[in-house]
Short mmCIF file of C-alpha atoms in Angstrom, two decimals:
data_model
loop_
_atom_site.label_atom_id
_atom_site.label_comp_id
_atom_site.label_asym_id
_atom_site.label_seq_id
_atom_site.Cartn_x
_atom_site.Cartn_y
_atom_site.Cartn_z
CA MET A 753 10.09 12.43 99.91
CA GLU A 754 12.71 14.61 101.96
CA LYS A 755 11.00 17.86 100.72
CA LEU A 756 7.54 16.55 101.92
CA LEU A 757 9.13 15.49 105.51
CA ILE A 758 10.55 19.08 105.89
CA GLU A 759 7.36 20.58 105.07
CA ILE A 760 5.27 18.42 107.34
CA LEU A 761 7.97 19.36 110.39
CA SER A 762 7.68 22.75 109.25
CA LYS A 763 3.83 22.55 109.74
CA LEU A 764 4.03 20.69 112.99
CA ASN A 765 6.56 23.29 114.26
CA SER A 766 3.71 25.99 113.28
CA ILE A 767 1.45 24.24 115.05
CA GLU A 768 3.50 23.83 118.27
CA THR A 769 4.06 27.54 117.98
CA LYS A 770 0.13 28.34 117.99
CA ILE A 771 -0.72 25.50 120.40
CA ASP A 772 1.81 27.50 122.79
CA THR A 773 0.31 30.94 122.23
CA LEU A 774 -3.23 29.47 122.84
CA GLU A 775 -2.14 27.93 126.15
CA SER A 776 -0.41 31.23 127.05
CA GLY A 777 -3.30 33.02 126.51
CA GLN A 778 -5.51 30.49 128.34
CA LYS A 779 -3.41 30.92 131.40
CA GLU A 780 -3.83 34.66 131.22
CA ILE A 781 -7.22 34.51 131.19
CA LYS A 782 -7.27 32.00 134.08
CA GLU A 783 -5.42 34.58 135.94
CA SER A 784 -7.98 37.60 135.09
CA VAL A 785 -10.82 35.07 136.13
CA HIS A 786 -9.38 34.43 139.41
CA ARG A 787 -8.34 38.30 139.98
CA ILE A 788 -12.09 38.94 139.30
CA GLU A 789 -13.43 36.10 141.50
CA LEU A 790 -11.06 37.60 144.40
CA SER A 791 -12.28 41.23 144.07
CA GLN A 792 -15.98 40.58 143.45
CA PRO A 793 -16.90 40.34 147.12
CA GLN A 794 -15.06 43.43 147.65
CA ASP A 795 -16.97 45.42 145.35
CA ILE A 796 -20.05 44.26 146.63
CA VAL A 797 -19.27 45.14 150.01
CA ALA A 798 -18.27 48.46 148.93
CA LEU A 799 -21.59 48.88 147.29
CA LEU A 800 -23.58 47.83 149.87
CA GLU A 801 -21.64 50.05 152.35
CA ARG A 802 -22.08 53.11 149.94
CA MET A 803 -25.88 52.22 149.89
CA ASN A 804 -26.21 52.21 153.48
CA LYS A 805 -24.75 55.56 154.00
CA THR A 806 -26.97 57.05 151.51
CA LEU A 807 -29.83 55.63 153.02
CA GLU A 808 -28.74 56.72 156.50
CA ASN A 809 -28.33 60.17 155.29
CA LYS A 810 -31.79 60.12 153.73
CA THR A 811 -33.41 58.69 156.98
CA GLU A 812 -31.95 61.42 158.73
CA VAL A 813 -33.05 64.08 156.48
CA LEU A 814 -36.64 62.38 156.77
CA ASN A 815 -36.42 62.30 160.49
CA LYS A 816 -35.62 65.90 160.70
CA ARG A 817 -38.90 66.75 158.35
CA VAL A 818 -41.05 64.70 160.50
CA PHE A 819 -39.79 66.11 163.60
CA ASN A 820 -40.36 69.63 162.40
CA VAL A 821 -43.90 68.78 161.11
CA GLU A 822 -44.88 67.18 164.59
CA THR A 823 -43.51 70.34 166.13
CA GLU A 824 -45.66 72.61 164.14
CA ILE A 825 -48.77 70.35 164.54
CA GLU A 826 -48.13 70.37 168.32
CA ARG A 827 -47.76 74.16 168.11
CA LEU A 828 -51.20 74.54 166.47
CA ASN A 829 -52.98 71.86 168.83
CA ARG A 830 -51.84 74.28 171.94
CA GLN A 831 -53.24 77.30 170.11
#
């Protein structure tokens, strides 16, 4: 009977250790999720800023091309 109780206590200790490990892992996961949630808006803003800069650069290039074409059209119209 005593042997059985020792075995049960051993199993309970093993289960407690596993539960502690799971709780620790759960805490780490929650912390990681929290960090991701905090950084996500910053990442989105950085992407939007990069897209805006690229769009501005492309718009500037297109404006220069249109200006050159309009200038040439005006020059040809005056001839």
